[in-house]
Every structure is written in structure tokens, then in C-alpha cells.
């Protein structure tokens, strides 16, 4: 007898409300077409796509989890915390996210000035803004799309190797939420906190351990193990860390755009069988 196929959960992706290119309802349709059974929309620092996403998922008969990916500063780096199963009308969460978003515009103007200086391009701020579906959420991805349009790089991922990252032109240091603030908002909104793509950060082993410990001590419950950002060896590494710390495990593509994202919605290996899936905490 064949074993039942595992749930196809995709608990991390982005719409035009942050730095994706599809509308929330278009993402729902794409997720459903790719065979996703349990789907979360997790725009950066923003909840305003959740109503449309939830309605579209419901119409398709696909289980939906309201989510958000929160930008946090930890040990001089940016760490992303995905919150799953949040109450979208929670005032503490809404106000906290509003506060983080409010710093983005000045940051974007500073990034634009630096890129103009290095590249001799005019009007970089206006150019990036044209790519933002939500002007309150101007992100590095929108700058990357503008630099591709201008022929500076061929693909957005190439932009992040030459620009927009620490030490490179267009990078501007920014203070996001503190870990305890973000986890406080998530708890207030009755969500589950998940460390997004832990393999992407440039931490030493000691710093990474400190991140996991602080996150756990503040009530964090899960980490992404299978994500579009991890290699096969990172799946095992973070599976082992999940077991060691007693974290639930999450799975998500981090899909942004058909033209850019290597990993499509739902197109990921299953979670390693020895892990407790984060969806056991979601109802
Ligand atoms: P921001 O929130 O403005 O700092 O933008 C962060 C976003 O930039 C991430 O969510 C990714 O979508 C994108 N990004 C960051 N690093 C890379 C990379 N190396 N390759 C592709 N996209 C990246
Ligand atoms: Mn993004
Ligand atoms: Mn992220
Ligand atoms: Mn993401």
C-alpha cells in the first residue's frame, strides 16, 4: 500500500502588497493550481492583502492561514520573522507594522541617492516607486527591478550580488523592530512566530545559536526548514536544529514573482518526517 501523500503546505509568499508581482487573489489561484492544500500569504510588514487572499482561497476550497513576514534587527543584521495564524485586526500588530513601514520611505530616498551617485542614473527613487504596488512598502526588490529595467544588471538576483547588500552601493543600514517587540505583537495577535530562512543570514555559529535561543526564550515556536532559500544540506542542518531546540518546522517557497522566483508555490520537498509540522499549531 502506498503511504498517504504529505500535506502540500506553502506558508511563505509575497503579493503586490509588498514585493511580489501578483495580486493576492492571483497568488491564491496559482497556489491552488500548483496543488497547495494549506496556503499562507506573508507579505513584508503588511496585512492589507489578507482579506482578498482569504476570500480567494475560500472560493477555491483551499485552507488559508493569515500571515506576515516581519523585519527585525538582530546582532547588526536583518532577520525575518514569519507570523502565522495572526488575527488581522489586532491593534498591537497593526500599529507595530505601521511603525516599521514608516521608516521605509526615508531609507528608500537614501538608497536612491547612493545609487545615483555610484551609477550616474537619474531619478532612482521615482524609478523604484513605479514598481511598488504599495508605496508604503518600497523595498530593495523594487530597486532591483528598476536596475534590471535600466540595464545595470540582467536579473534581480544579480543586483543583490553587486548592490543593495552590506558593503555594496545602495545599501543603507536600517533599524527594524527589536525581536522582543515583534514577538510581542505576534503573541498579541495570537499568531505563531517562525524564523524565516535561517540559512540566509551571515551569522557565525555562535551568533546563530544566540538567535535561536533568544527567539525561543521570547516565545518563538518554529523555524523554516524547507524553504526556497535553503540547499539540501541546509534542510538537514535546520531539521537537526529544530529537533535540538524543540521547534516546530515550517515549509514555504518565499515565492515573489513568476519571472524571478526559482521556487514556485508548493514546489518543495516535504518536511523531513522526524519533525513536528508547524501546521499542527494552526487551526
Ligand atoms: P527590504 O525589506 O527592502 O530589505 O528587501 C528585502 C527583500 O529583498 C527580500 O525580502 C527579498 O525579496 C529581496 N532580496 C534580498 N536579498 C536577496 C537576494 N540575495 N536575492 C534576491 N532577492 C533578495
Ligand atoms: Mn521579499
Ligand atoms: Mn525574508
Ligand atoms: Mn519572504
Coordinates of C-alpha atoms and ligand atoms in Angstrom, one line a residue:
X1 CA 0.0 0.0 0.0
X2 CA 1.3 3.5 -0.8
X3 CA 1.6 6.0 2.0
X4 CA -0.7 9.0 2.0
X5 CA 0.9 11.9 0.3
X6 CA 2.1 14.6 2.7
X7 CA 0.1 17.8 3.0
X8 CA 1.3 20.4 0.5
X9 CA 1.7 23.4 2.8
X10 CA 3.2 26.6 1.5
X11 CA 3.4 29.1 4.3
X12 CA 5.6 31.9 2.9
X13 CA 5.0 34.1 -0.2
X14 CA 4.5 37.7 -1.3
X15 CA 2.0 39.7 -3.3
X16 CA 2.0 43.2 -4.8
X17 CA 1.1 44.5 -1.3
X18 CA 4.8 44.0 -0.5
X19 CA 7.5 43.0 -3.1
X20 CA 5.7 40.3 -5.1
X21 CA 4.2 40.9 -8.5
X22 CA 0.9 39.1 -8.3
X23 CA -2.3 40.3 -6.6
X24 CA -3.3 38.2 -3.6
X25 CA -6.2 36.5 -5.5
X26 CA -3.8 35.7 -8.4
X27 CA -1.4 34.1 -5.9
X28 CA -4.3 32.1 -4.4
X29 CA -5.1 30.8 -7.8
X30 CA -1.5 29.9 -8.6
X31 CA -1.1 28.1 -5.3
X32 CA -4.2 26.1 -5.9
X33 CA -3.1 25.3 -9.4
X34 CA 0.2 24.0 -8.1
X35 CA -1.6 21.7 -5.7
X36 CA -1.1 23.6 -2.5
X37 CA -3.6 22.4 0.3
X38 CA -2.7 24.9 3.0
X39 CA -1.6 28.4 2.0
X40 CA -0.3 31.5 3.8
X41 CA 0.2 34.9 2.4
X42 CA 3.1 36.5 4.3
X43 CA 3.8 40.0 2.9
X44 CA 6.6 42.0 4.4
X45 CA 5.4 44.2 7.3
X46 CA 1.9 44.5 5.9
X47 CA -1.5 42.8 6.4
X48 CA -3.6 44.6 3.8
X49 CA -3.6 41.7 1.3
X50 CA -5.0 39.2 3.7
X51 CA -8.7 39.8 3.1
X52 CA -8.5 39.4 -0.6
X53 CA -6.2 36.3 -0.2
X54 CA -8.6 34.7 2.3
X55 CA -11.7 35.2 0.2
X56 CA -9.9 33.9 -2.9
X57 CA -8.6 30.8 -1.1
X58 CA -12.0 30.1 0.4
X59 CA -13.7 30.3 -3.1
X60 CA -11.1 27.7 -4.3
X61 CA -11.7 25.4 -1.3
X62 CA -8.1 25.9 -0.2
X63 CA -7.2 26.2 3.5
X64 CA -5.8 29.7 4.3
X65 CA -3.5 31.0 7.0
X66 CA -3.2 34.8 7.5
X67 CA 0.4 35.7 7.9
X68 CA 3.1 38.4 7.7
X69 CA 6.9 38.5 7.5
X70 CA 8.2 41.0 10.0
X71 CA 11.6 42.8 9.5
X72 CA 13.6 42.6 12.7
X73 CA 17.1 43.8 13.6
X74 CA 19.3 41.3 15.4
X75 CA 23.1 41.5 16.0
X76 CA 23.5 44.2 13.3
X77 CA 21.7 42.2 10.7
X78 CA 18.1 41.9 9.4
X79 CA 16.3 38.8 10.4
X80 CA 12.8 37.9 9.1
X81 CA 10.2 36.5 11.4
X82 CA 7.1 35.0 9.8
X83 CA 4.0 35.1 11.9
X84 CA 1.3 32.6 11.0
X85 CA -2.3 32.5 12.0
X86 CA -2.5 36.1 13.2
X87 CA -5.7 37.9 13.9
X88 CA -5.6 40.5 11.1
X89 CA -7.4 43.2 13.1
X90 CA -5.2 43.1 16.1
X91 CA -4.4 46.7 17.0
X92 CA -1.0 46.0 18.6
X93 CA 0.2 44.1 15.5
X94 CA -1.3 46.7 13.1
X95 CA 0.4 49.6 15.0
X96 CA 3.7 47.8 15.2
X97 CA 3.8 47.1 11.5
X98 CA 2.7 50.6 10.7
X99 CA 5.7 51.8 12.8
X100 CA 8.2 49.6 10.9
X101 CA 6.8 50.7 7.5
X102 CA 7.1 54.4 8.4
X103 CA 10.9 54.2 8.2
X104 CA 11.0 52.7 4.7
X105 CA 10.4 55.9 2.7
X106 CA 13.4 57.8 4.0
X107 CA 15.5 54.6 3.7
X108 CA 14.5 54.4 0.1
X109 CA 15.4 58.0 -0.6
X110 CA 18.9 57.4 1.0
X111 CA 19.3 54.2 -1.1
X112 CA 18.3 56.1 -4.3
X113 CA 20.9 58.9 -3.6
X114 CA 23.6 56.4 -3.1
X115 CA 22.8 54.5 -6.3
X116 CA 22.5 57.8 -8.2
X117 CA 26.0 58.7 -7.0
X118 CA 27.5 55.3 -8.0
X119 CA 25.7 54.7 -11.2
X120 CA 25.0 58.2 -12.6
X121 CA 21.4 57.2 -13.1
X122 CA 18.7 59.9 -12.6
X123 CA 15.5 59.6 -10.5
X124 CA 16.2 56.2 -9.0
X125 CA 13.6 56.8 -6.2
X126 CA 10.8 57.5 -8.8
X127 CA 12.0 54.6 -10.9
X128 CA 11.8 52.1 -8.0
X129 CA 8.5 53.6 -6.8
X130 CA 6.9 52.7 -10.2
X131 CA 7.4 49.0 -9.3
X132 CA 5.8 49.3 -5.9
X133 CA 2.2 48.2 -5.7
X134 CA 2.1 49.7 -2.2
X135 CA 4.1 53.0 -1.9
X136 CA 4.3 52.4 1.9
X137 CA 6.3 49.3 1.2
X138 CA 9.1 50.4 -1.0
X139 CA 11.7 47.6 -0.8
X140 CA 15.1 46.6 -2.1
X141 CA 13.3 44.3 -4.6
X142 CA 11.7 47.3 -6.3
X143 CA 15.1 48.9 -6.7
X144 CA 16.4 45.7 -8.1
X145 CA 13.7 45.6 -10.7
X146 CA 14.4 49.2 -11.7
X147 CA 18.2 48.4 -12.1
X148 CA 17.3 45.5 -14.3
X149 CA 15.0 47.8 -16.4
X150 CA 17.8 50.2 -16.7
X151 CA 20.2 47.5 -18.0
X152 CA 22.5 47.7 -15.0
X153 CA 22.1 44.0 -14.3
X154 CA 20.3 41.3 -16.2
X155 CA 18.4 39.7 -13.3
X156 CA 17.2 40.8 -9.9
X157 CA 19.3 38.2 -8.1
X158 CA 22.4 39.6 -9.8
X159 CA 21.5 43.0 -8.4
X160 CA 21.8 41.6 -4.9
X161 CA 25.4 40.4 -5.6
X162 CA 26.6 43.8 -6.8
X163 CA 24.3 46.3 -5.0
X164 CA 21.9 46.7 -2.1
X165 CA 23.7 44.4 0.3
X166 CA 26.0 45.4 3.2
X167 CA 29.2 47.0 1.9
X168 CA 27.8 47.5 -1.6
X169 CA 26.3 50.6 -3.3
X170 CA 22.7 51.3 -2.4
X171 CA 22.8 49.6 1.0
X172 CA 21.5 51.6 3.8
X173 CA 21.6 50.4 7.4
X174 CA 18.2 50.4 9.0
X175 CA 16.8 49.8 12.4
X176 CA 13.7 47.5 12.1
X177 CA 11.7 46.1 15.0
X178 CA 13.5 44.5 18.0
X179 CA 13.0 40.8 18.4
X180 CA 11.0 41.2 21.7
X181 CA 8.8 43.8 20.0
X182 CA 8.0 41.6 17.0
X183 CA 7.3 38.6 19.2
X184 CA 5.1 40.7 21.5
X185 CA 3.0 41.8 18.5
X186 CA 2.7 38.3 17.2
X187 CA 1.6 37.0 20.7
X188 CA -0.9 39.8 21.0
X189 CA -2.4 38.7 17.6
X190 CA -2.4 35.0 18.7
X191 CA 0.0 34.0 16.0
X192 CA 2.8 31.5 15.8
X193 CA 6.3 33.0 15.3
X194 CA 8.6 31.3 12.8
X195 CA 12.2 32.2 11.9
X196 CA 12.3 32.7 8.2
X197 CA 15.0 31.1 6.0
X198 CA 17.6 30.8 8.8
X199 CA 20.2 29.6 6.4
X200 CA 20.3 33.0 4.6
X201 CA 21.8 35.1 7.4
X202 CA 25.5 35.7 7.7
X203 CA 25.9 34.7 11.3
X204 CA 28.7 32.8 13.0
X205 CA 27.7 29.6 14.6
X206 CA 27.7 31.4 18.0
X207 CA 25.5 34.2 16.8
X208 CA 23.1 31.8 15.1
X209 CA 22.8 29.8 18.4
X210 CA 22.1 33.1 20.2
X211 CA 19.4 34.0 17.7
X212 CA 17.7 30.7 18.2
X213 CA 18.0 30.9 22.0
X214 CA 16.7 34.5 22.2
X215 CA 13.8 33.7 19.8
X216 CA 12.8 30.7 21.9
X217 CA 13.1 32.5 25.2
X218 CA 10.8 35.2 23.9
X219 CA 8.1 32.6 22.9
X220 CA 9.2 31.8 19.3
X221 CA 8.0 28.3 18.4
X222 CA 9.1 27.4 14.9
X223 CA 11.7 27.7 12.2
X224 CA 11.6 27.3 8.4
X225 CA 13.4 24.1 7.5
X226 CA 12.2 23.6 3.9
X227 CA 12.3 26.9 2.1
X228 CA 13.1 28.1 -1.4
X229 CA 16.2 29.7 0.1
X230 CA 17.8 26.5 1.5
X231 CA 20.0 24.0 -0.1
X232 CA 19.5 20.2 0.6
X233 CA 22.3 20.2 3.2
X234 CA 20.6 23.2 4.9
X235 CA 17.3 21.2 5.1
X236 CA 19.1 18.7 7.3
X237 CA 21.1 21.2 9.2
X238 CA 17.9 23.1 10.2
X239 CA 16.0 19.9 10.8
X240 CA 18.6 19.0 13.4
X241 CA 18.5 22.4 15.0
X242 CA 14.7 22.2 15.1
X243 CA 14.9 18.9 16.9
X244 CA 17.6 20.2 19.3
X245 CA 15.7 23.3 20.2
X246 CA 12.2 21.7 20.2
X247 CA 10.9 24.0 17.4
X248 CA 8.1 23.1 15.1
X249 CA 9.1 23.1 11.4
X250 CA 7.7 25.2 8.6
X251 CA 7.7 24.9 4.8
X252 CA 7.4 27.8 2.4
X253 CA 8.6 28.8 -1.1
X254 CA 9.1 32.5 -0.5
X255 CA 7.6 32.9 -3.9
X256 CA 7.7 36.6 -5.2
X257 CA 7.2 36.5 -9.0
X258 CA 6.8 34.1 -11.9
X259 CA 9.7 35.8 -13.7
X260 CA 12.1 35.9 -10.7
X261 CA 11.5 33.1 -8.2
X262 CA 13.3 29.9 -8.8
X263 CA 10.9 28.0 -6.5
X264 CA 7.2 28.1 -7.4
X265 CA 4.4 27.9 -4.9
X266 CA 4.2 24.5 -3.3
X267 CA 7.1 23.1 -5.3
X268 CA 9.3 22.0 -2.4
X269 CA 10.3 18.7 -0.9
X270 CA 8.2 17.5 2.1
X271 CA 9.3 18.3 5.6
X272 CA 11.7 15.6 7.0
X273 CA 9.4 13.0 8.6
X274 CA 11.0 13.3 12.1
X275 CA 9.9 16.9 12.5
X276 CA 6.7 18.3 14.0
X277 CA 5.0 20.4 11.3
X278 CA 4.1 24.0 12.3
X279 CA 0.5 23.4 10.9
X280 CA -0.1 21.2 14.0
X281 CA -0.3 24.6 15.8
X282 CA -2.7 26.2 13.3
X283 CA -6.4 25.7 13.3
Ligands
LIG1 P1 13.9 45.0 2.2 O1 12.8 44.5 3.0 O2 13.6 46.3 1.5 O3 15.2 45.0 2.9 O4 14.0 44.0 1.0 C1 14.3 42.6 1.3 C2 13.9 41.8 0.1 O5 14.9 41.8 -0.9 C3 13.8 40.3 0.5 O6 12.5 40.0 1.0 C4 13.9 39.7 -0.9 O7 12.7 39.7 -1.6 C5 14.9 40.6 -1.6 N1 16.3 40.0 -1.5 C6 17.2 40.2 -0.5 N2 18.3 39.6 -0.8 C7 18.1 39.0 -2.0 C8 18.9 38.2 -2.8 N3 20.2 37.9 -2.5 N4 18.4 37.7 -4.0 C9 17.2 38.1 -4.3 N5 16.3 38.8 -3.6 C10 16.8 39.3 -2.4
LIG2 MN1 10.9 39.9 -0.3
LIG3 MN1 12.6 37.0 4.0
LIG4 MN1 9.8 36.4 2.2

